[in-house]
Amino acid sequence: MQAHASEEQIRGVCQKIESLGYRAHPIPGAERTAIGITGNQGEVEPGTLEEMPGVQEVIRVTKPYKLVSRDIKEDNTVIRFPGSTATIGGAALAIMAGPCAIENREQAFTVAERVARAGAQFFRGGAYKPRTSPYSFQGLGEEGLRIMAQIRDQFGLRIVTEAIDNESLELVEEYADIIQIGARNMQNFSLLRRAGRARKPVMVKRGMSATLEELLMAAEYVMSEGNYNVILCERGVRTFADHTRNTLDLSIVPAVQRLSHLPIVVDPSHGTGKRNKVTPLSRAAVAVGADGLMVEVHHEPDKALSDGVQSLYPEQFEELMAQVRQIAPVVGRAIPRLDQAIGPLSKAGTSARSLS
Ligand code: PEP
Ligand code: MN
C-alpha cells in the first residue's frame, strides 16, 4: 500500500482479496502496510487490485515462503510485549536465560533472580520437556507454567516456554509471553498451524537437520494462520563433529537476515552442549548479528534434572553479559540497561552484586 494509505483503503483491499477466495494478511511496516495474499494456486490477476485506492503496486513473491520473505516487508520485524520495554528484532539484543527445565519453585526463582539481575529480559524454562527417553524427567506441566507466571510478576521477566503438542499449547498460550516450538517439532505442521492461531509470539527452533528453507517454511506455517510475531532460533544441527553436542551454524544468521524480516536468536547451549563453549559462541553470535541469545543457566548444574552439563553457573552468565555488552555496540546493537525494579537480593540468590 502507499505510505499514506488509510485504514479504510487497507480494509477495502483486504475485503477484495477475501472476496476473490484468497486470504489477506495485512502486515504493517515502518513506512507502509503490505498486504500478503495466500491461498492462490496460480498467479493473482493484478489488474483489479492495482487500480484500487491506496494501492502502490502488486508484487509477485516467487519464493516458496511468502509472508516470511523480505519481498513482502523490507524492514525488520520488531516484536513488542505489552507492559514491558523488552523487544526482539530492534536495536536492543533480546537476552533469554534460565534453566533447561522448571524443576521446582525454589530452583526457578533462584535462577530467575540471578539472570534478571545480570540483565536478561526473558526467562526461559521448560514445563513440558521433549525428552529422548520416556523415562527421563518430562517437566512439571501446568505447575511449571504457574511458577513461571509468578516469576514474571516478581521480576518483570517475559516468559519463554515450549509447547510440545496442541494440548500443551493451549496452556502455554495462556501463561507464557512467547510460545516455543522445539527443534523436534519444527516440522510438526499441525502444531505450527495451531501456534499460528495463538495470540502470543512464537519462537521456532531450527530442526536438527533442517535446511534454511525448511526453517523459513516452518515460520511460514505459523504466519499463514495470521500470527506474524515469529522469532527464529538457531540451536545447532547434527554433523559428523563429535566434539560438541551439535554444530552451531552461525552462518545461518546473515543468511536469514538477507531473506527474511523475522528476528533470529541463537541458542549456544543446545548448540554446543558444553558449558565451556557457551560464552565463546555467545560472543560470536552477537558479533555475527544475531537479534538475541537464549542461554541455559542453573545455580546447581550438577543436580539439574536436564542439561546440567551445558548450563552456565549464574556467575558465568554475569560474565557472559559483561562481555556481550562490549561486543554489541560494534555491530550497532545494545543490551538494555539494568533498570528493572528488583528488590534486595533474596536469600536464595548467593553472590550479592549491586545493580549498576
Ligand atoms: C529447549 O530449548 O528447551 C530445547 C529442548 O531445545 P531444542 O528444541 O532446541 O532441543
Ligand atoms: Mn535444554
CSV table of C-alpha atoms and ligand atoms in Angstrom, one decimal:
chain,number,residue,atom,x,y,z
A,1,MET,CA,0.0,0.0,0.0
A,2,GLN,CA,1.1,3.6,-0.4
A,3,ALA,CA,2.7,5.2,2.6
A,4,HIS,CA,-0.4,7.4,3.2
A,5,ALA,CA,-3.0,4.7,2.6
A,6,SER,CA,-5.9,5.0,5.0
A,7,GLU,CA,-7.1,2.2,7.3
A,8,GLU,CA,-10.3,2.2,5.2
A,9,GLN,CA,-8.3,1.7,2.0
A,10,ILE,CA,-6.3,-1.2,3.6
A,11,ARG,CA,-9.6,-2.8,4.8
A,12,GLY,CA,-11.1,-2.4,1.3
A,13,VAL,CA,-8.1,-4.2,-0.4
A,14,CYS,CA,-8.3,-7.0,2.3
A,15,GLN,CA,-12.0,-7.4,1.6
A,16,LYS,CA,-11.4,-7.5,-2.1
A,17,ILE,CA,-8.7,-10.2,-1.7
A,18,GLU,CA,-11.0,-12.3,0.5
A,19,SER,CA,-13.9,-11.9,-2.0
A,20,LEU,CA,-11.6,-13.5,-4.6
A,21,GLY,CA,-11.3,-16.5,-2.4
A,22,TYR,CA,-7.8,-15.8,-1.1
A,23,ARG,CA,-6.5,-14.9,2.4
A,24,ALA,CA,-5.3,-11.4,3.1
A,25,HIS,CA,-2.5,-10.7,5.6
A,26,PRO,CA,-2.1,-7.0,6.4
A,27,ILE,CA,1.4,-6.6,7.7
A,28,PRO,CA,2.3,-3.1,9.0
A,29,GLY,CA,5.8,-1.8,8.3
A,30,ALA,CA,7.7,1.3,9.4
A,31,GLU,CA,6.7,3.2,6.3
A,32,ARG,CA,3.7,1.4,4.9
A,33,THR,CA,1.5,-1.6,5.2
A,34,ALA,CA,2.0,-4.6,3.0
A,35,ILE,CA,-0.9,-7.0,2.3
A,36,GLY,CA,0.2,-10.5,1.7
A,37,ILE,CA,-2.0,-12.8,-0.4
A,38,THR,CA,-2.0,-16.5,0.2
A,39,GLY,CA,-4.3,-19.3,-0.9
A,40,ASN,CA,-4.0,-18.7,-4.6
A,41,GLN,CA,-2.9,-21.6,-6.7
A,42,GLY,CA,-1.7,-19.7,-9.7
A,43,GLU,CA,-0.8,-16.1,-10.3
A,44,VAL,CA,-3.2,-13.5,-9.0
A,45,GLU,CA,-4.5,-11.2,-11.7
A,46,PRO,CA,-3.1,-7.8,-10.6
A,47,GLY,CA,-5.4,-5.7,-12.6
A,48,THR,CA,-8.3,-5.2,-10.2
A,49,LEU,CA,-6.2,-4.8,-7.2
A,50,GLU,CA,-3.7,-2.4,-8.7
A,51,GLU,CA,-6.5,0.1,-9.5
A,52,MET,CA,-7.8,0.2,-6.0
A,53,PRO,CA,-7.3,3.4,-4.0
A,54,GLY,CA,-4.3,3.3,-1.7
A,55,VAL,CA,-2.5,0.5,-3.7
A,56,GLN,CA,1.1,1.2,-4.6
A,57,GLU,CA,1.9,-1.9,-6.5
A,58,VAL,CA,1.2,-5.6,-6.8
A,59,ILE,CA,4.4,-7.7,-6.4
A,60,ARG,CA,4.7,-11.3,-7.1
A,61,VAL,CA,6.7,-13.2,-4.5
A,62,THR,CA,8.3,-16.1,-6.3
A,63,LYS,CA,9.9,-17.7,-3.3
A,64,PRO,CA,8.1,-20.7,-1.6
A,65,TYR,CA,7.9,-18.6,1.6
A,66,LYS,CA,5.9,-15.5,1.1
A,67,LEU,CA,4.9,-13.8,4.4
A,68,VAL,CA,8.4,-14.6,5.9
A,69,SER,CA,10.1,-13.0,2.9
A,70,ARG,CA,11.7,-9.6,2.8
A,71,ASP,CA,10.0,-9.1,-0.6
A,72,ILE,CA,6.8,-8.5,1.3
A,73,LYS,CA,8.2,-6.5,4.2
A,74,GLU,CA,11.5,-4.7,3.8
A,75,ASP,CA,12.1,-3.5,7.3
A,76,ASN,CA,12.9,-5.8,10.2
A,77,THR,CA,10.0,-7.2,12.3
A,78,VAL,CA,10.3,-5.9,15.9
A,79,ILE,CA,8.3,-7.9,18.4
A,80,ARG,CA,7.0,-5.9,21.4
A,81,PHE,CA,5.5,-7.1,24.7
A,82,PRO,CA,2.7,-5.3,26.5
A,83,GLY,CA,3.8,-3.8,29.8
A,84,SER,CA,7.5,-4.3,29.1
A,85,THR,CA,10.3,-2.4,27.3
A,86,ALA,CA,11.7,-5.7,26.0
A,87,THR,CA,11.8,-6.1,22.3
A,88,ILE,CA,13.0,-8.7,19.8
A,89,GLY,CA,14.4,-7.6,16.5
A,90,GLY,CA,15.1,-4.0,17.3
A,91,ALA,CA,18.3,-2.3,18.2
A,92,ALA,CA,18.3,-3.9,21.7
A,93,LEU,CA,19.5,-7.5,21.9
A,94,ALA,CA,17.0,-9.9,23.4
A,95,ILE,CA,18.6,-11.9,26.1
A,96,MET,CA,16.7,-15.1,27.3
A,97,ALA,CA,18.1,-17.1,30.1
A,98,GLY,CA,17.0,-19.7,32.6
A,99,PRO,CA,17.2,-23.4,33.3
A,100,CYS,CA,16.6,-26.1,30.8
A,101,ALA,CA,13.6,-27.3,32.9
A,102,ILE,CA,11.5,-25.8,35.7
A,103,GLU,CA,12.2,-28.3,38.4
A,104,ASN,CA,10.6,-26.7,41.4
A,105,ARG,CA,9.7,-23.2,42.7
A,106,GLU,CA,12.9,-22.6,44.6
A,107,GLN,CA,15.2,-23.6,41.7
A,108,ALA,CA,13.3,-21.5,39.2
A,109,PHE,CA,13.2,-18.4,41.5
A,110,THR,CA,16.8,-18.6,42.3
A,111,VAL,CA,17.9,-18.8,38.7
A,112,ALA,CA,15.4,-16.1,37.6
A,113,GLU,CA,16.6,-13.6,40.2
A,114,ARG,CA,20.2,-14.1,39.1
A,115,VAL,CA,19.5,-13.8,35.4
A,116,ALA,CA,17.3,-10.7,35.9
A,117,ARG,CA,20.0,-9.0,37.9
A,118,ALA,CA,22.5,-9.8,35.1
A,119,GLY,CA,20.3,-8.0,32.6
A,120,ALA,CA,18.2,-10.7,30.9
A,121,GLN,CA,14.7,-9.6,30.0
A,122,PHE,CA,13.3,-13.0,29.2
A,123,PHE,CA,13.2,-16.1,31.4
A,124,ARG,CA,13.3,-19.5,29.7
A,125,GLY,CA,12.5,-22.9,31.1
A,126,GLY,CA,10.6,-26.0,30.1
A,127,ALA,CA,7.4,-27.1,31.7
A,128,TYR,CA,6.9,-29.7,29.0
A,129,LYS,CA,10.2,-31.3,28.0
A,130,PRO,CA,10.6,-33.3,24.8
A,131,ARG,CA,13.0,-36.0,26.1
A,132,THR,CA,14.7,-38.7,24.1
A,133,SER,CA,13.9,-41.2,26.8
A,134,PRO,CA,10.3,-41.7,28.1
A,135,TYR,CA,11.9,-42.4,31.5
A,136,SER,CA,13.6,-39.0,31.8
A,137,PHE,CA,12.1,-36.1,33.6
A,138,GLN,CA,9.2,-34.8,31.4
A,139,GLY,CA,8.7,-31.5,33.1
A,140,LEU,CA,6.2,-30.2,35.8
A,141,GLY,CA,3.5,-29.4,33.3
A,142,GLU,CA,1.0,-26.7,34.3
A,143,GLU,CA,2.6,-26.4,37.7
A,144,GLY,CA,5.8,-25.3,35.9
A,145,LEU,CA,3.8,-22.7,33.9
A,146,ARG,CA,2.3,-21.3,37.2
A,147,ILE,CA,5.8,-20.9,38.6
A,148,MET,CA,6.9,-19.1,35.5
A,149,ALA,CA,3.9,-16.8,35.7
A,150,GLN,CA,4.9,-15.9,39.3
A,151,ILE,CA,8.4,-15.2,38.1
A,152,ARG,CA,7.0,-12.7,35.6
A,153,ASP,CA,5.1,-11.0,38.4
A,154,GLN,CA,8.1,-10.9,40.7
A,155,PHE,CA,10.9,-9.9,38.4
A,156,GLY,CA,9.2,-8.4,35.3
A,157,LEU,CA,10.8,-11.0,33.1
A,158,ARG,CA,8.9,-12.2,30.0
A,159,ILE,CA,8.4,-15.9,29.9
A,160,VAL,CA,9.5,-18.2,27.1
A,161,THR,CA,8.5,-21.9,27.3
A,162,GLU,CA,7.9,-24.8,25.0
A,163,ALA,CA,4.6,-26.4,23.8
A,164,ILE,CA,5.1,-29.9,22.7
A,165,ASP,CA,1.6,-30.6,21.3
A,166,ASN,CA,-1.7,-29.0,20.8
A,167,GLU,CA,-2.8,-29.7,24.3
A,168,SER,CA,0.2,-28.1,26.0
A,169,LEU,CA,0.0,-25.2,23.6
A,170,GLU,CA,-3.4,-24.2,25.0
A,171,LEU,CA,-1.9,-23.9,28.4
A,172,VAL,CA,1.4,-22.3,27.3
A,173,GLU,CA,-0.5,-19.7,25.3
A,174,GLU,CA,-2.4,-18.8,28.5
A,175,TYR,CA,0.6,-18.4,30.8
A,176,ALA,CA,3.6,-17.5,28.6
A,177,ASP,CA,4.7,-14.5,26.6
A,178,ILE,CA,6.5,-16.5,23.9
A,179,ILE,CA,5.4,-19.9,22.7
A,180,GLN,CA,8.5,-22.0,21.9
A,181,ILE,CA,8.3,-24.7,19.2
A,182,GLY,CA,11.2,-27.1,19.8
A,183,ALA,CA,13.7,-28.5,17.3
A,184,ARG,CA,12.0,-31.9,17.3
A,185,ASN,CA,8.7,-30.2,16.4
A,186,MET,CA,9.9,-27.8,13.7
A,187,GLN,CA,8.1,-29.8,11.0
A,188,ASN,CA,5.0,-30.7,13.2
A,189,PHE,CA,2.8,-28.9,10.8
A,190,SER,CA,-0.4,-29.2,12.8
A,191,LEU,CA,1.4,-27.8,15.8
A,192,LEU,CA,2.8,-24.9,13.7
A,193,ARG,CA,-0.7,-24.1,12.4
A,194,ARG,CA,-2.1,-24.2,15.9
A,195,ALA,CA,0.7,-21.8,17.0
A,196,GLY,CA,-0.3,-19.6,14.1
A,197,ARG,CA,-3.8,-19.2,15.6
A,198,ALA,CA,-2.3,-18.3,19.0
A,199,ARG,CA,-2.3,-14.7,20.2
A,200,LYS,CA,1.3,-14.8,21.5
A,201,PRO,CA,4.6,-14.6,19.7
A,202,VAL,CA,6.0,-17.9,18.6
A,203,MET,CA,9.7,-18.9,18.6
A,204,VAL,CA,10.5,-21.7,16.1
A,205,LYS,CA,13.7,-23.5,16.8
A,206,ARG,CA,15.6,-25.0,13.8
A,207,GLY,CA,15.3,-28.7,13.4
A,208,MET,CA,18.4,-30.8,13.9
A,209,SER,CA,18.7,-31.5,10.2
A,210,ALA,CA,16.6,-28.6,8.8
A,211,THR,CA,17.8,-26.5,5.9
A,212,LEU,CA,17.4,-22.7,5.9
A,213,GLU,CA,14.5,-23.1,3.6
A,214,GLU,CA,12.8,-25.6,5.8
A,215,LEU,CA,13.2,-23.4,8.8
A,216,LEU,CA,11.7,-20.4,6.9
A,217,MET,CA,8.8,-22.7,5.7
A,218,ALA,CA,8.1,-23.6,9.3
A,219,ALA,CA,7.8,-19.9,10.1
A,220,GLU,CA,5.6,-19.5,7.1
A,221,TYR,CA,3.2,-22.1,8.5
A,222,VAL,CA,2.8,-20.0,11.6
A,223,MET,CA,2.4,-16.8,9.7
A,224,SER,CA,0.0,-18.3,7.2
A,225,GLU,CA,-2.6,-18.7,10.0
A,226,GLY,CA,-2.4,-15.0,10.9
A,227,ASN,CA,0.3,-14.8,13.6
A,228,TYR,CA,3.0,-12.5,12.3
A,229,ASN,CA,5.1,-12.4,15.5
A,230,VAL,CA,7.5,-15.1,14.8
A,231,ILE,CA,11.1,-15.5,16.0
A,232,LEU,CA,13.6,-17.9,14.6
A,233,CYS,CA,16.2,-19.7,16.7
A,234,GLU,CA,19.4,-21.4,15.6
A,235,ARG,CA,20.3,-24.2,18.0
A,236,GLY,CA,22.8,-26.2,16.2
A,237,VAL,CA,22.5,-29.1,13.7
A,238,ARG,CA,23.8,-32.6,13.6
A,239,THR,CA,27.0,-33.1,11.8
A,240,PHE,CA,29.9,-35.7,12.0
A,241,ALA,CA,31.6,-33.5,14.5
A,242,ASP,CA,31.7,-35.2,17.9
A,243,HIS,CA,33.5,-32.6,20.0
A,244,THR,CA,30.1,-30.8,20.6
A,245,ARG,CA,26.5,-32.0,21.0
A,246,ASN,CA,25.5,-30.1,17.8
A,247,THR,CA,27.3,-27.9,15.4
A,248,LEU,CA,26.1,-24.3,15.9
A,249,ASP,CA,25.6,-22.9,12.4
A,250,LEU,CA,26.1,-19.2,12.9
A,251,SER,CA,26.3,-18.6,9.2
A,252,ILE,CA,22.5,-19.0,9.1
A,253,VAL,CA,22.1,-15.7,10.9
A,254,PRO,CA,23.2,-13.4,8.0
A,255,ALA,CA,21.6,-15.8,5.6
A,256,VAL,CA,18.2,-15.5,7.3
A,257,GLN,CA,18.6,-11.7,7.6
A,258,ARG,CA,19.1,-11.4,3.9
A,259,LEU,CA,15.9,-13.4,3.0
A,260,SER,CA,13.6,-12.6,5.9
A,261,HIS,CA,12.4,-9.7,8.0
A,262,LEU,CA,11.9,-12.0,11.1
A,263,PRO,CA,14.3,-11.8,14.0
A,264,ILE,CA,16.7,-14.7,14.7
A,265,VAL,CA,18.2,-15.6,18.1
A,266,VAL,CA,21.0,-18.1,18.8
A,267,ASP,CA,20.9,-20.8,21.5
A,268,PRO,CA,24.6,-21.7,22.1
A,269,SER,CA,23.6,-24.0,25.0
A,270,HIS,CA,21.9,-26.7,22.9
A,271,GLY,CA,24.2,-25.6,20.0
A,272,THR,CA,27.3,-26.8,21.8
A,273,GLY,CA,26.1,-29.0,24.7
A,274,LYS,CA,29.2,-27.9,26.7
A,275,ARG,CA,29.3,-25.2,29.4
A,276,ASN,CA,32.8,-24.1,28.4
A,277,LYS,CA,31.8,-23.3,24.8
A,278,VAL,CA,28.6,-21.3,25.6
A,279,THR,CA,30.3,-18.0,26.3
A,280,PRO,CA,32.7,-18.0,23.3
A,281,LEU,CA,29.8,-18.9,21.0
A,282,SER,CA,27.6,-16.3,22.6
A,283,ARG,CA,30.2,-13.7,21.8
A,284,ALA,CA,30.3,-15.0,18.2
A,285,ALA,CA,26.6,-15.0,17.9
A,286,VAL,CA,26.3,-11.3,18.9
A,287,ALA,CA,29.2,-10.4,16.6
A,288,VAL,CA,27.6,-12.2,13.6
A,289,GLY,CA,24.5,-10.0,14.1
A,290,ALA,CA,22.0,-12.3,16.0
A,291,ASP,CA,19.0,-10.5,17.4
A,292,GLY,CA,19.4,-12.2,20.7
A,293,LEU,CA,20.6,-15.1,22.8
A,294,MET,CA,18.9,-18.0,24.6
A,295,VAL,CA,21.2,-19.4,27.3
A,296,GLU,CA,20.7,-22.2,29.9
A,297,VAL,CA,21.6,-21.2,33.4
A,298,HIS,CA,21.4,-23.3,36.6
A,299,HIS,CA,22.6,-22.5,40.1
A,300,GLU,CA,23.3,-26.2,40.8
A,301,PRO,CA,24.0,-27.7,37.4
A,302,ASP,CA,25.4,-30.9,38.9
A,303,LYS,CA,21.9,-31.6,40.3
A,304,ALA,CA,19.9,-30.4,37.3
A,305,LEU,CA,17.3,-32.8,36.0
A,306,SER,CA,18.2,-32.0,32.4
A,307,ASP,CA,21.1,-30.4,30.5
A,308,GLY,CA,23.2,-29.6,33.5
A,309,VAL,CA,26.5,-30.0,31.6
A,310,GLN,CA,25.6,-27.2,29.2
A,311,SER,CA,24.1,-24.9,31.9
A,312,LEU,CA,26.2,-21.9,33.0
A,313,TYR,CA,26.6,-21.0,36.6
A,314,PRO,CA,25.0,-17.7,37.4
A,315,GLU,CA,28.4,-16.1,37.8
A,316,GLN,CA,29.4,-17.3,34.3
A,317,PHE,CA,26.2,-15.8,32.9
A,318,GLU,CA,27.0,-12.5,34.5
A,319,GLU,CA,30.5,-12.6,32.9
A,320,LEU,CA,28.9,-13.5,29.5
A,321,MET,CA,26.6,-10.5,29.8
A,322,ALA,CA,29.6,-8.2,30.6
A,323,GLN,CA,31.4,-9.5,27.5
A,324,VAL,CA,28.4,-9.2,25.1
A,325,ARG,CA,27.7,-5.8,26.4
A,326,GLN,CA,31.1,-4.7,25.0
A,327,ILE,CA,30.7,-6.5,21.7
A,328,ALA,CA,27.1,-5.4,20.9
A,329,PRO,CA,27.9,-1.7,20.1
A,330,VAL,CA,30.5,-2.8,17.5
A,331,VAL,CA,27.6,-4.3,15.5
A,332,GLY,CA,25.2,-1.4,16.3
A,333,ARG,CA,23.3,-3.2,19.0
A,334,ALA,CA,22.9,-2.6,22.7
A,335,ILE,CA,21.8,-4.5,25.7
A,336,PRO,CA,19.2,-2.6,27.7
A,337,ARG,CA,20.3,-1.0,30.9
A,338,LEU,CA,19.7,-2.9,34.1
A,339,ASP,CA,16.8,-0.8,35.1
A,340,GLN,CA,14.5,-3.5,36.3
A,341,ALA,CA,12.9,-2.8,39.7
A,342,ILE,CA,14.1,-5.8,41.6
A,343,GLY,CA,14.2,-5.6,45.3
A,344,PRO,CA,17.2,-6.6,47.5
A,345,LEU,CA,18.8,-9.9,46.7
A,346,SER,CA,16.8,-12.6,48.5
A,347,LYS,CA,18.4,-15.4,50.5
A,348,ALA,CA,18.0,-17.7,47.5
A,349,GLY,CA,20.5,-15.7,45.4
A,350,THR,CA,24.0,-16.0,46.7
A,351,SER,CA,26.5,-13.6,45.3
A,352,ALA,CA,25.3,-10.1,46.2
A,353,ARG,CA,26.1,-7.9,43.3
A,354,SER,CA,24.7,-4.4,43.2
A,355,LEU,CA,22.8,-3.1,40.2
A,356,SER,CA,24.8,-0.6,38.2
B,1,PEP,C1,14.9,-26.2,24.8
B,1,PEP,O1,15.3,-25.1,24.4
B,1,PEP,O2,14.5,-26.4,25.9
B,1,PEP,C2,15.0,-27.4,23.9
B,1,PEP,C3,14.5,-28.6,24.2
B,1,PEP,O3,15.7,-27.1,22.8
B,1,PEP,P1,15.7,-27.8,21.3
B,1,PEP,O4,14.3,-28.0,20.9
B,1,PEP,O5,16.5,-26.9,20.5
B,1,PEP,O6,16.4,-29.1,21.5
B,2,MN,MN,17.8,-28.0,27.5
